[in-house]
Amino acid sequence: MTQQFKFNDELQGKVALVTGGTKGTGRAIALRLAGAGAKVIVSARNEPDEKNENLHFIAADLSKPEGTENLIQQIKNNFGSVDILINNLGSSETPGGGFSVLTDEEWEKTIQTNLLAPVRLDRGLLPDMLERKSGVIIHIASIQGKLPLYDSTLPYAAAKAGLINYSKGLSNEVSPKGVRVLTVSPGWIMTAASDRMMERIAESSNSTIEEATNSVMQALGGIPIGRPAKPEEVAELVGFLVSPRASYLTGTEYIIDGGTIPTV
């Protein structure tokens, strides 16, 4: 039985943007914020498979500067500004096989999507938050920023490490001006994207999906809690961090990985 929470409309009157918000963890975060009373905008390249009247969709390819600028302008024209920005967009589509098989184009595409897209969005939407002296920005990174998988996701891991560092620096700059900036770094999440990654690893290593899954588990050093995270579990952490209950939290990275990272 799924446990139900009541959030008492703690985000009532707030406008939130969740990038990559039509599938997987992004969709779970968007629904969590909408359930707390926020007006939620979601962006992605393609329209969602499942429509939801509580989520306002804007098509945008954030891997390109013009896509980011288009999203920013549509938000300003139709919603004015946002109070909550969840930079959730992220993907790793590079081939397995280590450093030698990766081209400049694959590195650049991964960095554009996972690092420069949130930097551009912050640059476009943060000034309105600073003017109001209020707002929350969450960067969704990954434990791969600290625990890279060289055989399969090296550019992604490097980009997320950059995002974690950037997020801390941005927090130091804008927290004194009223805007909180935080990083959430999930471990392995059970999504359709993770299934596709297993298929790519299996293909490149001439192995089965099960063998590929076990290889990732071993590369991560195991997951002490015994399973990947559910998208809703990550969404619950994000929902707390953007709420008034977390008003003293800023500049911190929150790891949600089932105990995967072996260090304190």
PDB file of C-alpha atoms in Angstrom:
ATOM      1  CA  MET A   1       0.000   0.000   0.000  1.00  0.00           C
ATOM      2  CA  THR A   2       1.351   3.421  -0.971  1.00  0.00           C
ATOM      3  CA  GLN A   3       1.685   5.819   1.940  1.00  0.00           C
ATOM      4  CA  GLN A   4      -0.074   9.125   1.361  1.00  0.00           C
ATOM      5  CA  PHE A   5       1.234  12.441   2.667  1.00  0.00           C
ATOM      6  CA  LYS A   6      -0.620  15.727   3.124  1.00  0.00           C
ATOM      7  CA  PHE A   7       1.474  18.769   2.382  1.00  0.00           C
ATOM      8  CA  ASN A   8      -1.047  21.406   3.525  1.00  0.00           C
ATOM      9  CA  ASP A   9      -0.542  23.459   0.357  1.00  0.00           C
ATOM     10  CA  GLU A  10       2.827  24.669   1.658  1.00  0.00           C
ATOM     11  CA  LEU A  11       3.810  25.740  -1.886  1.00  0.00           C
ATOM     12  CA  GLN A  12       0.525  27.502  -2.634  1.00  0.00           C
ATOM     13  CA  GLY A  13       1.123  30.588  -4.772  1.00  0.00           C
ATOM     14  CA  LYS A  14       4.560  29.430  -5.903  1.00  0.00           C
ATOM     15  CA  VAL A  15       5.555  28.849  -9.530  1.00  0.00           C
ATOM     16  CA  ALA A  16       8.013  26.021 -10.158  1.00  0.00           C
ATOM     17  CA  LEU A  17       9.919  24.872 -13.234  1.00  0.00           C
ATOM     18  CA  VAL A  18      11.107  21.276 -13.509  1.00  0.00           C
ATOM     19  CA  THR A  19      13.340  20.577 -16.499  1.00  0.00           C
ATOM     20  CA  GLY A  20      13.173  17.080 -17.901  1.00  0.00           C
ATOM     21  CA  GLY A  21       9.864  16.984 -16.073  1.00  0.00           C
ATOM     22  CA  THR A  22       7.817  14.686 -18.297  1.00  0.00           C
ATOM     23  CA  LYS A  23       9.363  11.326 -17.395  1.00  0.00           C
ATOM     24  CA  GLY A  24      11.032   9.406 -14.605  1.00  0.00           C
ATOM     25  CA  THR A  25      12.369  11.350 -11.662  1.00  0.00           C
ATOM     26  CA  GLY A  26      11.502  14.717 -13.195  1.00  0.00           C
ATOM     27  CA  ARG A  27       7.851  13.795 -13.514  1.00  0.00           C
ATOM     28  CA  ALA A  28       7.804  12.469  -9.944  1.00  0.00           C
ATOM     29  CA  ILE A  29       9.267  15.769  -8.703  1.00  0.00           C
ATOM     30  CA  ALA A  30       6.759  17.805 -10.740  1.00  0.00           C
ATOM     31  CA  LEU A  31       3.819  15.846  -9.337  1.00  0.00           C
ATOM     32  CA  ARG A  32       5.193  16.173  -5.799  1.00  0.00           C
ATOM     33  CA  LEU A  33       5.425  19.963  -6.101  1.00  0.00           C
ATOM     34  CA  ALA A  34       1.976  20.208  -7.693  1.00  0.00           C
ATOM     35  CA  GLY A  35       0.610  18.127  -4.818  1.00  0.00           C
ATOM     36  CA  ALA A  36       1.981  20.736  -2.420  1.00  0.00           C
ATOM     37  CA  GLY A  37       0.063  23.505  -4.188  1.00  0.00           C
ATOM     38  CA  ALA A  38       2.628  24.901  -6.635  1.00  0.00           C
ATOM     39  CA  LYS A  39       1.860  25.868 -10.222  1.00  0.00           C
ATOM     40  CA  VAL A  40       4.309  23.597 -12.030  1.00  0.00           C
ATOM     41  CA  ILE A  41       5.873  24.106 -15.465  1.00  0.00           C
ATOM     42  CA  VAL A  42       7.624  21.126 -17.030  1.00  0.00           C
ATOM     43  CA  SER A  43       9.965  21.223 -19.999  1.00  0.00           C
ATOM     44  CA  ALA A  44      11.308  18.544 -22.321  1.00  0.00           C
ATOM     45  CA  ARG A  45      12.047  18.137 -26.007  1.00  0.00           C
ATOM     46  CA  ASN A  46       8.903  16.094 -26.632  1.00  0.00           C
ATOM     47  CA  GLU A  47       5.380  16.232 -25.286  1.00  0.00           C
ATOM     48  CA  PRO A  48       4.671  13.903 -22.364  1.00  0.00           C
ATOM     49  CA  ASP A  49       3.127  10.515 -23.054  1.00  0.00           C
ATOM     50  CA  GLU A  50       0.732  11.105 -20.170  1.00  0.00           C
ATOM     51  CA  LYS A  51      -0.991  14.481 -20.049  1.00  0.00           C
ATOM     52  CA  ASN A  52      -1.683  16.072 -16.667  1.00  0.00           C
ATOM     53  CA  GLU A  53      -3.727  19.234 -16.326  1.00  0.00           C
ATOM     54  CA  ASN A  54      -1.711  20.238 -13.255  1.00  0.00           C
ATOM     55  CA  LEU A  55       1.556  20.322 -15.207  1.00  0.00           C
ATOM     56  CA  HIS A  56       2.077  23.101 -17.764  1.00  0.00           C
ATOM     57  CA  PHE A  57       4.246  21.764 -20.582  1.00  0.00           C
ATOM     58  CA  ILE A  58       6.688  23.846 -22.643  1.00  0.00           C
ATOM     59  CA  ALA A  59       8.710  22.144 -25.385  1.00  0.00           C
ATOM     60  CA  ALA A  60      12.411  23.013 -25.229  1.00  0.00           C
ATOM     61  CA  ASP A  61      15.723  21.480 -26.263  1.00  0.00           C
ATOM     62  CA  LEU A  62      17.949  22.736 -23.467  1.00  0.00           C
ATOM     63  CA  SER A  63      21.083  21.183 -24.943  1.00  0.00           C
ATOM     64  CA  LYS A  64      21.151  24.223 -27.249  1.00  0.00           C
ATOM     65  CA  PRO A  65      21.436  27.873 -26.155  1.00  0.00           C
ATOM     66  CA  GLU A  66      18.481  28.912 -28.333  1.00  0.00           C
ATOM     67  CA  GLY A  67      16.277  26.246 -26.715  1.00  0.00           C
ATOM     68  CA  THR A  68      17.082  27.591 -23.265  1.00  0.00           C
ATOM     69  CA  GLU A  69      16.420  31.178 -24.327  1.00  0.00           C
ATOM     70  CA  ASN A  70      13.069  30.173 -25.836  1.00  0.00           C
ATOM     71  CA  LEU A  71      12.017  28.491 -22.581  1.00  0.00           C
ATOM     72  CA  ILE A  72      13.023  31.514 -20.516  1.00  0.00           C
ATOM     73  CA  GLN A  73      11.055  33.883 -22.756  1.00  0.00           C
ATOM     74  CA  GLN A  74       7.937  31.697 -22.721  1.00  0.00           C
ATOM     75  CA  ILE A  75       8.043  31.543 -18.928  1.00  0.00           C
ATOM     76  CA  LYS A  76       8.422  35.307 -18.627  1.00  0.00           C
ATOM     77  CA  ASN A  77       5.621  35.936 -21.144  1.00  0.00           C
ATOM     78  CA  ASN A  78       3.146  33.451 -19.658  1.00  0.00           C
ATOM     79  CA  PHE A  79       4.064  33.125 -15.977  1.00  0.00           C
ATOM     80  CA  GLY A  80       6.165  36.190 -15.177  1.00  0.00           C
ATOM     81  CA  SER A  81       8.835  34.417 -13.161  1.00  0.00           C
ATOM     82  CA  VAL A  82       9.472  31.302 -11.115  1.00  0.00           C
ATOM     83  CA  ASP A  83       9.953  30.856  -7.380  1.00  0.00           C
ATOM     84  CA  ILE A  84      11.391  27.349  -7.605  1.00  0.00           C
ATOM     85  CA  LEU A  85      13.790  26.067 -10.274  1.00  0.00           C
ATOM     86  CA  ILE A  86      14.553  22.348 -10.423  1.00  0.00           C
ATOM     87  CA  ASN A  87      17.402  21.743 -12.872  1.00  0.00           C
ATOM     88  CA  ASN A  88      16.625  18.066 -13.292  1.00  0.00           C
ATOM     89  CA  LEU A  89      17.496  17.576 -16.959  1.00  0.00           C
ATOM     90  CA  GLY A  90      20.313  15.097 -17.424  1.00  0.00           C
ATOM     91  CA  SER A  91      21.263  12.280 -19.724  1.00  0.00           C
ATOM     92  CA  SER A  92      24.131  10.016 -20.698  1.00  0.00           C
ATOM     93  CA  GLU A  93      24.039   8.614 -24.211  1.00  0.00           C
ATOM     94  CA  THR A  94      27.749   8.061 -24.832  1.00  0.00           C
ATOM     95  CA  PRO A  95      28.997   4.589 -25.810  1.00  0.00           C
ATOM     96  CA  GLY A  96      30.697   2.263 -23.368  1.00  0.00           C
ATOM     97  CA  GLY A  97      34.312   1.299 -23.794  1.00  0.00           C
ATOM     98  CA  GLY A  98      36.330   3.876 -21.867  1.00  0.00           C
ATOM     99  CA  PHE A  99      38.070   7.106 -22.811  1.00  0.00           C
ATOM    100  CA  SER A 100      39.403   6.017 -26.202  1.00  0.00           C
ATOM    101  CA  VAL A 101      35.994   5.596 -27.876  1.00  0.00           C
ATOM    102  CA  LEU A 102      34.668   9.035 -26.886  1.00  0.00           C
ATOM    103  CA  THR A 103      34.722  11.827 -29.466  1.00  0.00           C
ATOM    104  CA  ASP A 104      34.844  15.584 -28.891  1.00  0.00           C
ATOM    105  CA  GLU A 105      31.249  15.787 -30.115  1.00  0.00           C
ATOM    106  CA  GLU A 106      30.066  13.254 -27.512  1.00  0.00           C
ATOM    107  CA  TRP A 107      31.888  15.105 -24.744  1.00  0.00           C
ATOM    108  CA  GLU A 108      30.467  18.454 -25.853  1.00  0.00           C
ATOM    109  CA  LYS A 109      26.878  17.195 -26.153  1.00  0.00           C
ATOM    110  CA  THR A 110      27.013  15.656 -22.677  1.00  0.00           C
ATOM    111  CA  ILE A 111      28.453  18.801 -21.096  1.00  0.00           C
ATOM    112  CA  GLN A 112      25.910  21.016 -22.875  1.00  0.00           C
ATOM    113  CA  THR A 113      23.013  18.983 -21.479  1.00  0.00           C
ATOM    114  CA  ASN A 114      24.248  18.224 -17.979  1.00  0.00           C
ATOM    115  CA  LEU A 115      26.190  21.363 -17.059  1.00  0.00           C
ATOM    116  CA  LEU A 116      25.631  24.297 -19.394  1.00  0.00           C
ATOM    117  CA  ALA A 117      21.840  23.928 -19.626  1.00  0.00           C
ATOM    118  CA  PRO A 118      21.337  24.566 -15.879  1.00  0.00           C
ATOM    119  CA  VAL A 119      23.950  27.342 -15.933  1.00  0.00           C
ATOM    120  CA  ARG A 120      22.023  29.123 -18.701  1.00  0.00           C
ATOM    121  CA  LEU A 121      18.658  28.651 -16.997  1.00  0.00           C
ATOM    122  CA  ASP A 122      20.004  30.005 -13.722  1.00  0.00           C
ATOM    123  CA  ARG A 123      21.409  33.002 -15.555  1.00  0.00           C
ATOM    124  CA  GLY A 124      18.036  33.683 -17.163  1.00  0.00           C
ATOM    125  CA  LEU A 125      15.685  33.090 -14.202  1.00  0.00           C
ATOM    126  CA  LEU A 126      17.764  33.914 -11.142  1.00  0.00           C
ATOM    127  CA  PRO A 127      17.737  37.732 -11.557  1.00  0.00           C
ATOM    128  CA  ASP A 128      13.975  37.875 -10.840  1.00  0.00           C
ATOM    129  CA  MET A 129      14.500  35.807  -7.677  1.00  0.00           C
ATOM    130  CA  LEU A 130      17.252  38.171  -6.547  1.00  0.00           C
ATOM    131  CA  GLU A 131      14.999  41.153  -7.181  1.00  0.00           C
ATOM    132  CA  ARG A 132      12.366  39.594  -4.889  1.00  0.00           C
ATOM    133  CA  LYS A 133      15.049  38.351  -2.446  1.00  0.00           C
ATOM    134  CA  SER A 134      13.347  34.975  -2.498  1.00  0.00           C
ATOM    135  CA  GLY A 135      13.648  31.682  -4.374  1.00  0.00           C
ATOM    136  CA  VAL A 136      15.055  28.174  -4.393  1.00  0.00           C
ATOM    137  CA  ILE A 137      17.237  26.494  -7.021  1.00  0.00           C
ATOM    138  CA  ILE A 138      17.887  22.750  -6.913  1.00  0.00           C
ATOM    139  CA  HIS A 139      20.519  21.171  -9.148  1.00  0.00           C
ATOM    140  CA  ILE A 140      19.975  17.448  -9.654  1.00  0.00           C
ATOM    141  CA  ALA A 141      23.456  15.996  -9.999  1.00  0.00           C
ATOM    142  CA  SER A 142      24.546  12.393  -9.424  1.00  0.00           C
ATOM    143  CA  ILE A 143      26.782  10.352  -7.145  1.00  0.00           C
ATOM    144  CA  GLN A 144      28.801   9.788 -10.309  1.00  0.00           C
ATOM    145  CA  GLY A 145      30.180  13.259  -9.686  1.00  0.00           C
ATOM    146  CA  LYS A 146      32.164  11.528  -6.940  1.00  0.00           C
ATOM    147  CA  LEU A 147      32.003   7.924  -8.128  1.00  0.00           C
ATOM    148  CA  PRO A 148      32.570   7.914 -11.922  1.00  0.00           C
ATOM    149  CA  LEU A 149      32.035   4.834 -14.082  1.00  0.00           C
ATOM    150  CA  TYR A 150      34.876   5.078 -16.603  1.00  0.00           C
ATOM    151  CA  ASP A 151      33.585   2.311 -18.855  1.00  0.00           C
ATOM    152  CA  SER A 152      30.137   3.746 -19.512  1.00  0.00           C
ATOM    153  CA  THR A 153      29.428   7.322 -18.385  1.00  0.00           C
ATOM    154  CA  LEU A 154      32.710   9.222 -18.081  1.00  0.00           C
ATOM    155  CA  PRO A 155      31.543  12.524 -19.716  1.00  0.00           C
ATOM    156  CA  TYR A 156      28.311  12.459 -17.683  1.00  0.00           C
ATOM    157  CA  ALA A 157      30.245  11.951 -14.442  1.00  0.00           C
ATOM    158  CA  ALA A 158      32.614  14.800 -15.277  1.00  0.00           C
ATOM    159  CA  ALA A 159      29.724  17.142 -16.125  1.00  0.00           C
ATOM    160  CA  LYS A 160      27.898  16.322 -12.883  1.00  0.00           C
ATOM    161  CA  ALA A 161      31.082  16.922 -10.879  1.00  0.00           C
ATOM    162  CA  GLY A 162      31.228  20.347 -12.500  1.00  0.00           C
ATOM    163  CA  LEU A 163      27.566  20.955 -11.656  1.00  0.00           C
ATOM    164  CA  ILE A 164      28.138  20.128  -7.978  1.00  0.00           C
ATOM    165  CA  ASN A 165      31.056  22.556  -7.785  1.00  0.00           C
ATOM    166  CA  TYR A 166      29.176  25.280  -9.666  1.00  0.00           C
ATOM    167  CA  SER A 167      26.125  24.861  -7.410  1.00  0.00           C
ATOM    168  CA  LYS A 168      28.209  25.432  -4.290  1.00  0.00           C
ATOM    169  CA  GLY A 169      29.833  28.519  -5.775  1.00  0.00           C
ATOM    170  CA  LEU A 170      26.475  29.951  -6.860  1.00  0.00           C
ATOM    171  CA  SER A 171      25.055  29.370  -3.389  1.00  0.00           C
ATOM    172  CA  ASN A 172      27.913  31.310  -1.820  1.00  0.00           C
ATOM    173  CA  GLU A 173      27.099  34.221  -4.119  1.00  0.00           C
ATOM    174  CA  VAL A 174      23.303  34.404  -3.901  1.00  0.00           C
ATOM    175  CA  SER A 175      22.323  32.957  -0.514  1.00  0.00           C
ATOM    176  CA  PRO A 176      23.125  36.266   1.240  1.00  0.00           C
ATOM    177  CA  LYS A 177      20.689  37.861  -1.218  1.00  0.00           C
ATOM    178  CA  GLY A 178      17.751  35.616  -0.288  1.00  0.00           C
ATOM    179  CA  VAL A 179      17.985  32.747  -2.789  1.00  0.00           C
ATOM    180  CA  ARG A 180      18.765  29.235  -1.578  1.00  0.00           C
ATOM    181  CA  VAL A 181      20.779  26.918  -3.854  1.00  0.00           C
ATOM    182  CA  LEU A 182      21.101  23.183  -3.180  1.00  0.00           C
ATOM    183  CA  THR A 183      22.301  20.039  -4.908  1.00  0.00           C
ATOM    184  CA  VAL A 184      20.609  16.640  -4.828  1.00  0.00           C
ATOM    185  CA  SER A 185      22.807  13.759  -5.971  1.00  0.00           C
ATOM    186  CA  PRO A 186      20.895  10.521  -6.447  1.00  0.00           C
ATOM    187  CA  GLY A 187      22.446   7.132  -6.908  1.00  0.00           C
ATOM    188  CA  TRP A 188      20.873   4.595  -9.190  1.00  0.00           C
ATOM    189  CA  ILE A 189      17.187   5.345  -9.812  1.00  0.00           C
ATOM    190  CA  MET A 190      14.793   2.799 -11.270  1.00  0.00           C
ATOM    191  CA  THR A 191      13.666   4.607 -14.466  1.00  0.00           C
ATOM    192  CA  ALA A 192      13.248   3.835 -18.148  1.00  0.00           C
ATOM    193  CA  ALA A 193      16.491   5.729 -18.806  1.00  0.00           C
ATOM    194  CA  SER A 194      18.418   3.393 -16.519  1.00  0.00           C
ATOM    195  CA  ASP A 195      16.940   0.456 -18.417  1.00  0.00           C
ATOM    196  CA  ARG A 196      18.260   1.907 -21.688  1.00  0.00           C
ATOM    197  CA  MET A 197      21.694   2.388 -20.146  1.00  0.00           C
ATOM    198  CA  MET A 198      21.759  -1.276 -19.192  1.00  0.00           C
ATOM    199  CA  GLU A 199      20.918  -2.179 -22.797  1.00  0.00           C
ATOM    200  CA  ARG A 200      23.827  -0.057 -24.111  1.00  0.00           C
ATOM    201  CA  ILE A 201      26.281  -1.591 -21.652  1.00  0.00           C
ATOM    202  CA  ALA A 202      25.089  -5.089 -22.505  1.00  0.00           C
ATOM    203  CA  GLU A 203      25.487  -4.411 -26.232  1.00  0.00           C
ATOM    204  CA  SER A 204      28.982  -2.941 -25.918  1.00  0.00           C
ATOM    205  CA  SER A 205      30.194  -5.742 -23.638  1.00  0.00           C
ATOM    206  CA  ASN A 206      28.382  -8.555 -25.482  1.00  0.00           C
ATOM    207  CA  SER A 207      26.591  -9.563 -22.282  1.00  0.00           C
ATOM    208  CA  THR A 208      23.027  -9.952 -21.007  1.00  0.00           C
ATOM    209  CA  ILE A 209      20.964  -7.231 -19.342  1.00  0.00           C
ATOM    210  CA  GLU A 210      21.263  -9.078 -16.034  1.00  0.00           C
ATOM    211  CA  GLU A 211      25.042  -9.284 -16.381  1.00  0.00           C
ATOM    212  CA  ALA A 212      25.198  -5.592 -17.266  1.00  0.00           C
ATOM    213  CA  THR A 213      23.065  -4.740 -14.222  1.00  0.00           C
ATOM    214  CA  ASN A 214      25.305  -6.782 -11.948  1.00  0.00           C
ATOM    215  CA  SER A 215      28.394  -5.137 -13.436  1.00  0.00           C
ATOM    216  CA  VAL A 216      27.020  -1.685 -12.594  1.00  0.00           C
ATOM    217  CA  MET A 217      26.159  -2.823  -9.068  1.00  0.00           C
ATOM    218  CA  GLN A 218      29.710  -4.095  -8.665  1.00  0.00           C
ATOM    219  CA  ALA A 219      31.198  -0.923 -10.156  1.00  0.00           C
ATOM    220  CA  LEU A 220      29.207   1.114  -7.652  1.00  0.00           C
ATOM    221  CA  GLY A 221      30.467  -1.101  -4.836  1.00  0.00           C
ATOM    222  CA  GLY A 222      26.979  -2.395  -4.159  1.00  0.00           C
ATOM    223  CA  ILE A 223      23.837  -0.715  -2.801  1.00  0.00           C
ATOM    224  CA  PRO A 224      23.586  -1.546   0.920  1.00  0.00           C
ATOM    225  CA  ILE A 225      19.832  -0.976   0.992  1.00  0.00           C
ATOM    226  CA  GLY A 226      19.560  -3.646  -1.705  1.00  0.00           C
ATOM    227  CA  ARG A 227      17.857  -1.836  -4.594  1.00  0.00           C
ATOM    228  CA  PRO A 228      17.860   1.294  -6.744  1.00  0.00           C
ATOM    229  CA  ALA A 229      15.829   4.293  -5.602  1.00  0.00           C
ATOM    230  CA  LYS A 230      12.267   4.929  -6.680  1.00  0.00           C
ATOM    231  CA  PRO A 231      11.668   8.278  -8.435  1.00  0.00           C
ATOM    232  CA  GLU A 232       9.122   9.184  -5.763  1.00  0.00           C
ATOM    233  CA  GLU A 233      11.752   8.836  -3.042  1.00  0.00           C
ATOM    234  CA  VAL A 234      13.985  11.409  -4.723  1.00  0.00           C
ATOM    235  CA  ALA A 235      10.946  13.641  -5.292  1.00  0.00           C
ATOM    236  CA  GLU A 236      10.108  13.559  -1.596  1.00  0.00           C
ATOM    237  CA  LEU A 237      13.568  14.867  -0.694  1.00  0.00           C
ATOM    238  CA  VAL A 238      13.268  17.652  -3.267  1.00  0.00           C
ATOM    239  CA  GLY A 239       9.789  18.512  -2.008  1.00  0.00           C
ATOM    240  CA  PHE A 240      11.154  19.033   1.486  1.00  0.00           C
ATOM    241  CA  LEU A 241      14.171  21.057   0.348  1.00  0.00           C
ATOM    242  CA  VAL A 242      12.084  23.616  -1.574  1.00  0.00           C
ATOM    243  CA  SER A 243       9.568  23.987   1.256  1.00  0.00           C
ATOM    244  CA  PRO A 244       9.553  26.609   4.027  1.00  0.00           C
ATOM    245  CA  ARG A 245      10.513  23.785   6.398  1.00  0.00           C
ATOM    246  CA  ALA A 246      14.001  23.840   4.853  1.00  0.00           C
ATOM    247  CA  SER A 247      14.472  27.605   5.084  1.00  0.00           C
ATOM    248  CA  TYR A 248      17.936  27.345   6.711  1.00  0.00           C
ATOM    249  CA  LEU A 249      19.343  24.889   4.187  1.00  0.00           C
ATOM    250  CA  THR A 250      21.538  26.182   1.388  1.00  0.00           C
ATOM    251  CA  GLY A 251      24.881  25.414  -0.241  1.00  0.00           C
ATOM    252  CA  THR A 252      24.689  21.734   0.609  1.00  0.00           C
ATOM    253  CA  GLU A 253      24.765  18.557  -1.476  1.00  0.00           C
ATOM    254  CA  TYR A 254      22.230  15.923  -0.415  1.00  0.00           C
ATOM    255  CA  ILE A 255      23.128  12.397  -1.455  1.00  0.00           C
ATOM    256  CA  ILE A 256      20.293   9.886  -1.816  1.00  0.00           C
ATOM    257  CA  ASP A 257      21.917   6.628  -2.867  1.00  0.00           C
ATOM    258  CA  GLY A 258      20.836   3.829  -0.525  1.00  0.00           C
ATOM    259  CA  GLY A 259      24.295   3.914   1.044  1.00  0.00           C
ATOM    260  CA  THR A 260      26.210   3.364  -2.216  1.00  0.00           C
ATOM    261  CA  ILE A 261      29.084   5.803  -1.628  1.00  0.00           C
ATOM    262  CA  PRO A 262      31.392   3.933   0.740  1.00  0.00           C
ATOM    263  CA  THR A 263      32.911   6.970   2.484  1.00  0.00           C
ATOM    264  CA  VAL A 264      31.588   9.264   5.199  1.00  0.00           C
TER     265      VAL A 264
END
